[in-house]
Short mmCIF file of C-alpha atoms and ligand atoms in Angstrom, two decimals:
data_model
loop_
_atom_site.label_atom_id
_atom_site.label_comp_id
_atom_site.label_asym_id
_atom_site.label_seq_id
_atom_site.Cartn_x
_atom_site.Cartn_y
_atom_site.Cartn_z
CA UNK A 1 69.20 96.48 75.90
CA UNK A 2 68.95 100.42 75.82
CA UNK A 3 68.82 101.84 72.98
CA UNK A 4 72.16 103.72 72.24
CA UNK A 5 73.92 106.75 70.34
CA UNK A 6 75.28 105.20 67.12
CA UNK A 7 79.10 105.51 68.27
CA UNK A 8 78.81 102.66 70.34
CA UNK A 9 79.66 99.41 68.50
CA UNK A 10 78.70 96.48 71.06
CA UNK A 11 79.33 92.70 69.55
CA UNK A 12 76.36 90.70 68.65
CA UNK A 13 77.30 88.07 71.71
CA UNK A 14 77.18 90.48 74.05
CA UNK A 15 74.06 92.34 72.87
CA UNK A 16 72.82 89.02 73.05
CA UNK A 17 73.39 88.24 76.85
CA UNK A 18 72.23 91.65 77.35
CA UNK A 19 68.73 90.98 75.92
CA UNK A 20 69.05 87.55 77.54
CA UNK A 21 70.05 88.74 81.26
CA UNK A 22 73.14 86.11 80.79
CA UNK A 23 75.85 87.18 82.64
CA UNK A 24 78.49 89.84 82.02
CA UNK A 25 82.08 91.06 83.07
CA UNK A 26 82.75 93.98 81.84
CA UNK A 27 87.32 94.74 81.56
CA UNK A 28 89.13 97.79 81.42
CA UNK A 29 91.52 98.47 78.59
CA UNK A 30 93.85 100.92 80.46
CA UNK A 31 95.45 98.00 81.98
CA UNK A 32 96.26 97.39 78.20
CA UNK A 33 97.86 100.48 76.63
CA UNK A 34 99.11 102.31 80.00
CA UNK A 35 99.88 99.62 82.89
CA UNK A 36 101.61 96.87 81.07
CA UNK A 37 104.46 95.72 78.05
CA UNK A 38 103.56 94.07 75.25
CA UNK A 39 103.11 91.75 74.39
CA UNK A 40 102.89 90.76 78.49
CA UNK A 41 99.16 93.02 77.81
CA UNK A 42 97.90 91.23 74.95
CA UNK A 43 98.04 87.52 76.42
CA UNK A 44 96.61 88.56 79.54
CA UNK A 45 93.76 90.55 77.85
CA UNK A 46 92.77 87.27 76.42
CA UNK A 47 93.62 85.24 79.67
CA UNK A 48 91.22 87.77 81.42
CA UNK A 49 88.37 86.72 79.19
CA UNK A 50 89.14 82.59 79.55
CA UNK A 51 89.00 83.36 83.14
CA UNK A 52 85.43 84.92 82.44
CA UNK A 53 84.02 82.31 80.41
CA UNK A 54 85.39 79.40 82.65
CA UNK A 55 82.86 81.12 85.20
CA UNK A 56 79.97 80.86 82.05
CA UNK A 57 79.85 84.35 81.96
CA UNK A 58 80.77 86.61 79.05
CA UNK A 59 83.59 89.00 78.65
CA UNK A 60 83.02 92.29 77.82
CA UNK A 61 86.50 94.47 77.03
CA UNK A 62 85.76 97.92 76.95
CA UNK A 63 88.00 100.27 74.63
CA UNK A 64 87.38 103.42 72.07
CA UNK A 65 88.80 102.29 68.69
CA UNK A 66 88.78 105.30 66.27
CA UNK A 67 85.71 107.07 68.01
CA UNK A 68 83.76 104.10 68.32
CA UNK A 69 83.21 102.77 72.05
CA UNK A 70 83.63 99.31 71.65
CA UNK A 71 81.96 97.04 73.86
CA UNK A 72 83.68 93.60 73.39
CA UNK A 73 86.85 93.48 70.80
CA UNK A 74 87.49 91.70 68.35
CA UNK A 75 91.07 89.54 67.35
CA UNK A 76 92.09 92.58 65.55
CA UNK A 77 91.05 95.18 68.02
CA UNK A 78 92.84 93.85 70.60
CA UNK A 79 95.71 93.53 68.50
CA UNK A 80 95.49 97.33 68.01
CA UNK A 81 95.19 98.34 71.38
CA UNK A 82 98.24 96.02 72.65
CA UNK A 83 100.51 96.51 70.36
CA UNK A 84 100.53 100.25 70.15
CA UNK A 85 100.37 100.37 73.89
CA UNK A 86 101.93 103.88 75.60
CA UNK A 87 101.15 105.97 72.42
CA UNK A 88 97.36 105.63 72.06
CA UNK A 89 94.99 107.98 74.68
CA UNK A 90 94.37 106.86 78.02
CA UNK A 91 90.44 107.77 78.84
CA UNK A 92 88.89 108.43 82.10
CA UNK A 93 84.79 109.24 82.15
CA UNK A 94 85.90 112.75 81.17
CA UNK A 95 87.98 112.36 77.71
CA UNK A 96 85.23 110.00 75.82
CA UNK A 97 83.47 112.64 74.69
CA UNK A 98 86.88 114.01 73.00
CA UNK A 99 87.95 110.94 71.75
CA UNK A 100 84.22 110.19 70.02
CA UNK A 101 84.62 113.68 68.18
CA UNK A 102 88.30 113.15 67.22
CA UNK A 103 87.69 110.03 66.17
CA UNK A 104 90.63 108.21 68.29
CA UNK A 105 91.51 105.47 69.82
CA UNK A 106 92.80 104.74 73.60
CA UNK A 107 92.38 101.73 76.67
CA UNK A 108 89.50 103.26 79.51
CA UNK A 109 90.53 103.67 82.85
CA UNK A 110 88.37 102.26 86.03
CA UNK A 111 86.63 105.64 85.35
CA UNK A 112 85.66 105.42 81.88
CA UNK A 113 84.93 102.05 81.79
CA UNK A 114 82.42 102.14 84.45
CA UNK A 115 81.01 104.84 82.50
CA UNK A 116 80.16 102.86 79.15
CA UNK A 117 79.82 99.33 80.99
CA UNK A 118 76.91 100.96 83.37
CA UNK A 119 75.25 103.03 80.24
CA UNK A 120 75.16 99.44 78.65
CA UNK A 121 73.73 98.16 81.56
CA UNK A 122 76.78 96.00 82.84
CA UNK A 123 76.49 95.63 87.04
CA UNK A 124 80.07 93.62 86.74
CA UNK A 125 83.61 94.71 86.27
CA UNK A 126 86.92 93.08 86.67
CA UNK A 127 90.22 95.04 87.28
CA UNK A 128 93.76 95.06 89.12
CA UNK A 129 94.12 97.93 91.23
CA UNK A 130 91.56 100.84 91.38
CA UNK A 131 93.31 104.50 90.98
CA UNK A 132 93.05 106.63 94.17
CA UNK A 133 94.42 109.59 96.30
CA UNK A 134 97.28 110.31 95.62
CA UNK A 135 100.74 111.43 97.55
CA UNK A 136 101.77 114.81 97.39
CA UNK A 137 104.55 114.61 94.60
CA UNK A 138 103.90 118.90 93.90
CA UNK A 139 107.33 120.61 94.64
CA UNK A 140 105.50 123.79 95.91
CA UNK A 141 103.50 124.07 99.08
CA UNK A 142 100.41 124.37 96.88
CA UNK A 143 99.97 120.45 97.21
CA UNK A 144 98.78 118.18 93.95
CA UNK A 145 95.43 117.41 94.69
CA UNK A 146 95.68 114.33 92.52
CA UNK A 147 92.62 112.40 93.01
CA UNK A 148 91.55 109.84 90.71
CA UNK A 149 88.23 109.92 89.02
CA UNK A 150 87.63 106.49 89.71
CA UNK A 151 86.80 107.38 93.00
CA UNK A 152 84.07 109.90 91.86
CA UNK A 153 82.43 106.76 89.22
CA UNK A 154 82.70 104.31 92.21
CA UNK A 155 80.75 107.00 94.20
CA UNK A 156 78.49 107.96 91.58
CA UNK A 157 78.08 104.29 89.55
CA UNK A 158 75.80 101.06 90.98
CA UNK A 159 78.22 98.66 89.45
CA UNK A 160 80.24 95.62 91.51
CA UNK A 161 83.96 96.14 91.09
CA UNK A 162 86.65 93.78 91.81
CA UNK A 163 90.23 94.30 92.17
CA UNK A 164 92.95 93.48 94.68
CA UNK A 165 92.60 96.89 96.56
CA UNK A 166 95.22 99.89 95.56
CA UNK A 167 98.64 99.93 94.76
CA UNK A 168 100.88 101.65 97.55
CA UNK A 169 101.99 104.06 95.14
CA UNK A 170 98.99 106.06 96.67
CA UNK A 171 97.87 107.57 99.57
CA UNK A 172 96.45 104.36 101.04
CA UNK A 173 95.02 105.54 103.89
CA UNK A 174 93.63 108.97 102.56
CA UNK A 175 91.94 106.11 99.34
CA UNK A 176 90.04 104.33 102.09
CA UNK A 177 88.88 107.33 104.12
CA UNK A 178 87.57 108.94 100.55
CA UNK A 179 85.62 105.82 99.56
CA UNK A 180 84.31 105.78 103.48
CA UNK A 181 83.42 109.73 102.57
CA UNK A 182 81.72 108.26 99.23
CA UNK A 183 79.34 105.81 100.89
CA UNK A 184 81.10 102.99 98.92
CA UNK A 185 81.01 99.81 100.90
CA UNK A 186 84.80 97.71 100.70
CA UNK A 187 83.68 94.53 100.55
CA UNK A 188 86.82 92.03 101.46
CA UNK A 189 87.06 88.65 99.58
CA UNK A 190 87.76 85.95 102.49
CA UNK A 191 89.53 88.87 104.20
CA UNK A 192 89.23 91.89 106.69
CA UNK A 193 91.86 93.76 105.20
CA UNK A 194 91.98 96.18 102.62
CA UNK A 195 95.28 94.08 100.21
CA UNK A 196 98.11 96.61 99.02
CA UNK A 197 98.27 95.30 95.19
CA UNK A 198 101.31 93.55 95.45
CA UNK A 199 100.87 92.57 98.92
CA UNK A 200 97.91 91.03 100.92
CA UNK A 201 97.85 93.36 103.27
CA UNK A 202 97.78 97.67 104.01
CA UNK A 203 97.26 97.33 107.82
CA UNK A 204 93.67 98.98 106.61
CA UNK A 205 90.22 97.37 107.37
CA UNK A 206 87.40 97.00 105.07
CA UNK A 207 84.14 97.83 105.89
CA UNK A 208 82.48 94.37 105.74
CA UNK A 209 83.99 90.64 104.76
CA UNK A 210 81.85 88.32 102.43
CA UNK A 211 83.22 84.91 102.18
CA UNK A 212 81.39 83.70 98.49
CA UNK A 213 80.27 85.41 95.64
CA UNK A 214 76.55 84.65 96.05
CA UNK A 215 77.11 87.15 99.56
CA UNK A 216 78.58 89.49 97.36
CA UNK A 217 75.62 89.37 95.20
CA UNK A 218 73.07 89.27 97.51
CA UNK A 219 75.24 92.16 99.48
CA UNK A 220 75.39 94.86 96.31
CA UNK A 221 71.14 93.55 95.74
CA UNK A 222 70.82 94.85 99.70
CA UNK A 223 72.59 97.96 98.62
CA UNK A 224 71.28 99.73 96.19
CA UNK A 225 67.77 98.24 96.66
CA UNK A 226 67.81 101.24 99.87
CA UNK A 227 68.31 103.57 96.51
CA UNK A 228 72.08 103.89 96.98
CA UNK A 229 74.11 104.76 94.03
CA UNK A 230 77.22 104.22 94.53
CA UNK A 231 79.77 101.29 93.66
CA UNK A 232 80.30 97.82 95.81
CA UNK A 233 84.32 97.35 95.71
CA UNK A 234 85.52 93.85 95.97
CA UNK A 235 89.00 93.82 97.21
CA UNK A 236 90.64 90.52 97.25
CA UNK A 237 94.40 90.09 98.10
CA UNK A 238 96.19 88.87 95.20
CA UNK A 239 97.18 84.72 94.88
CA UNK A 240 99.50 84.29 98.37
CA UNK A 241 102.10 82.26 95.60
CA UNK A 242 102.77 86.03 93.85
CA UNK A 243 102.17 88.46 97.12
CA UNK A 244 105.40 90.53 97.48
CA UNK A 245 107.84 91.34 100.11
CA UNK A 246 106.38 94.62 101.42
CA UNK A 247 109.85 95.94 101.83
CA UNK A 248 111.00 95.95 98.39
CA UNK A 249 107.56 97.32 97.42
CA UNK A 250 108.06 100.04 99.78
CA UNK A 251 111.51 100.62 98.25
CA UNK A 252 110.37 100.79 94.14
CA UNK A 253 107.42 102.74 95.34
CA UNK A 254 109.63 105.46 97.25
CA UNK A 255 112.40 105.78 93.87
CA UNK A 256 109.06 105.81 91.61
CA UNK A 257 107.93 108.84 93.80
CA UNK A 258 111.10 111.08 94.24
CA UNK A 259 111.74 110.58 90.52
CA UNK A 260 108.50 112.01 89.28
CA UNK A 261 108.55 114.51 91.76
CA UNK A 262 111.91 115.67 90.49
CA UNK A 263 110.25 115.44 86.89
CA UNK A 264 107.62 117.03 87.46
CA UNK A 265 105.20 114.46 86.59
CA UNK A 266 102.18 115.54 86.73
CA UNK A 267 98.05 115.00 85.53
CA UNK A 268 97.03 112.00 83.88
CA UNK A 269 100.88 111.12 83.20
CA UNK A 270 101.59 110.25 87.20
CA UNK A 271 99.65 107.08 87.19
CA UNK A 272 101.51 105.74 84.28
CA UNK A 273 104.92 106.96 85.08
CA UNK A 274 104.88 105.73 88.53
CA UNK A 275 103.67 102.30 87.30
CA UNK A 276 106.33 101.65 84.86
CA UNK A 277 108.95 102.44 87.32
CA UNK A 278 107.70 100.31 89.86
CA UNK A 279 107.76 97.41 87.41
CA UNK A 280 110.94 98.44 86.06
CA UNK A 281 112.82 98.48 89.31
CA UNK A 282 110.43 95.14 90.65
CA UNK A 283 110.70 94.02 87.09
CA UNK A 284 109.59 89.81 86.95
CA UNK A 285 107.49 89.69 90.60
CA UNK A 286 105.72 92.33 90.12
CA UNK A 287 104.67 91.49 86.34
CA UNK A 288 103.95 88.01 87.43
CA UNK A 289 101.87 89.36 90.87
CA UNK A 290 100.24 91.91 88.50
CA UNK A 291 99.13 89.49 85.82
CA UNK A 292 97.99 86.37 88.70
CA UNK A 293 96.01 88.96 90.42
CA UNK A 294 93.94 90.28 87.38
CA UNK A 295 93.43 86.59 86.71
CA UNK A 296 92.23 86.25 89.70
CA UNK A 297 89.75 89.24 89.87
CA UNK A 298 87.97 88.02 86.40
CA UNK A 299 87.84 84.81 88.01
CA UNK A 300 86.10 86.00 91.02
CA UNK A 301 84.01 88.57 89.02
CA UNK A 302 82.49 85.43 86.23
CA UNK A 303 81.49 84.16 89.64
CA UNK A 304 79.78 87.04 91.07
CA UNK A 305 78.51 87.51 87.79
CA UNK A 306 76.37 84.21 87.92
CA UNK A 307 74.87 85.60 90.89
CA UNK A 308 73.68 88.76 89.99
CA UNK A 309 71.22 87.37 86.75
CA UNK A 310 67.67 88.56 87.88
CA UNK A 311 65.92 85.64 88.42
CA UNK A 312 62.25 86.51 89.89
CA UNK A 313 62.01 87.50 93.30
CA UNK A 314 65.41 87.37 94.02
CA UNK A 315 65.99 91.05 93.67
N1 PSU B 1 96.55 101.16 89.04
C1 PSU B 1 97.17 100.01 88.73
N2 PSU B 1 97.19 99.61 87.43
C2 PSU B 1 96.56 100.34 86.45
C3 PSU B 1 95.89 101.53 86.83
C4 PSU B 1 95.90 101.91 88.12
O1 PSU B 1 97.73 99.36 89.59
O2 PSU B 1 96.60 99.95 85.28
C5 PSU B 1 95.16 102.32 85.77
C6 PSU B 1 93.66 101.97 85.82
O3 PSU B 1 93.13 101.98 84.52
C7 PSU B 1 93.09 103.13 86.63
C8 PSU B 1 93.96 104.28 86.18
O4 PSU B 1 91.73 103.37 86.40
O5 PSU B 1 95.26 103.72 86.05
C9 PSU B 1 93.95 105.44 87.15
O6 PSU B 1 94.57 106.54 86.60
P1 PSU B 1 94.46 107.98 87.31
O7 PSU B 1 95.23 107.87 88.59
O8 PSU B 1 95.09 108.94 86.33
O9 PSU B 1 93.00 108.23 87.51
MN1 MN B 2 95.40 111.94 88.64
#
């Protein structure tokens, strides 16, 4: 393992299949303080990690605790983060600086957790729904410009990332034409389209299909051995038992808009706001779709996982 600045506190296990080349899954914590209830977050924080370890790989749930980045939490730390979800920081790749020097706590976004998980030296990650362009919810003519930084890590990070695609409370179609823009290649999981979140389908394509993990693996290996940088996304459509009728998707998605326009939502608050209304007004199928769908991605990551362990001249 690199060596690294004293504010990062990674568990001995994980250290461990660091040194050892086992195989890692690194998890976002954002999903736990910002996208959903307690104590809905806490059991599927833990659920996320069986899934892992089913797959003999280890979890690795990334979080900042009181300026420390945690790599791996413990009982308590988890705890922490769940129960005070919505009042502790949320942290893209830009605020961990901040939070180190103020000493607080928060749950990493896609952003920051690619940040710490590829400074450790993790090439897996697990998520639900990567953040993206967004619409245009500005009142003036100025437009919002509201682009997630996720897009900049993926384009900027080597690191496989998994998640069922984008939620349609974004600009779908301006999401995939960025992440064309930032040579990141959409890999689809037994599919050719790029899944919605909640629904198995955008009418978008991705830019390759790979039908197991090992093509995956050998896929991201082919990748950045030609010196790219950039992220492989994984998009696979959530479990067809939870997918969602796209028209009362469409319908929560449109309310969640016009009401934070009105508001004047804006900045890092937009994500969150138009997430809890679209649960709110969904509220049961689109908790359940949410939480099968994350299952699923850790699932499919542990797997990739197992395929990505250097074993000599496989690279
Ligand atoms: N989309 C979801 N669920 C989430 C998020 C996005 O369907 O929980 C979270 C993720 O942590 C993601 C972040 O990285 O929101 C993006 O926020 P922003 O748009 O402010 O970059
Ligand atoms: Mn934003």
């Amino acid at each position: 393992m690199n060596e690294l600045p004293k504010f990062f506190e990674v568990l001995p296990e994980i250290k461990r299949a660091l040194d050892q080349g086992q195989p890692i899954v690194a998890l976002e914590s954002a999903v736990i303080t910002h996208g959903l209830p307690y104590p809905e977050n806490h059991t599927l924080a833990e659920d996320m990690e069986d899934e892992v370890r089913a797959q003999s790989a280890i979890p690795a749930t990334i979080a900042v605790i009181d300026g420390k980045i945690r790599v791996g939490l413990t009982v308590p730390n988890l705890l922490t983060l769940a129960e005070s979800s919505g009042k502790l920081r949320k942290l893209s790749s830009r605020d961990l600086g901040a939070a180190i020097v103020q000493q607080a706590s928060g749950g990493t976004t896609v952003a920051g957790t690619m940040a710490i998980a590829h400074q450790v030296g993790i090439r897996v990650f697990a998520t639900g729904g990567i953040g993206g362009v967004h619409h245009d919810i500005s009142r003036s003519r100025k437009g919002s410009m509201d682009i997630s930084a996720d897009l900049i890590m993926l384009a900027n990070t080597p690191m496989i990332v998994v998640c069922a695609g984008a939620k349609a409370i974004l600009n779908l179609v301006a999401t995939v034409e960025y992440l064309e823009t930032a040579c990141v290649p959409v890999i689809g999981y037994q599919t050719d389209d790029f899944p919605a979140f909640y629904t198995s389908k955008s009418g978008l394509k991705t830019s390759a299909r790979a039908n197991t993990a090992e093509e995956i693996a050998r896929l991201a290996r082919a990748h950045w051995a030609l010196g790219l940088r950039s992220a492989v996304l994984v998009v696979a459509p959530p479990p067809p038992d939870y997918a969602m009728p796209q028209e009362e998707v469409e319908r929560a998605v449109n309310k969640a808009l016009a009401e934070a326009q009105e508001q004047g939502i804006r900045g890092q608050a937009v994500t969150p706001f138009l997430l809890e209304r679209v649960n709110r007004q969904t509220f049961g199928a689109s908790l359940a779709a949410n939480v099968a769908l994350l299952l699923n991605n850790a699932r499919l990551a542990g797997e990739i996982a197992r395929y990505m362990v250097d074993t000599p001249g496989t690279s």
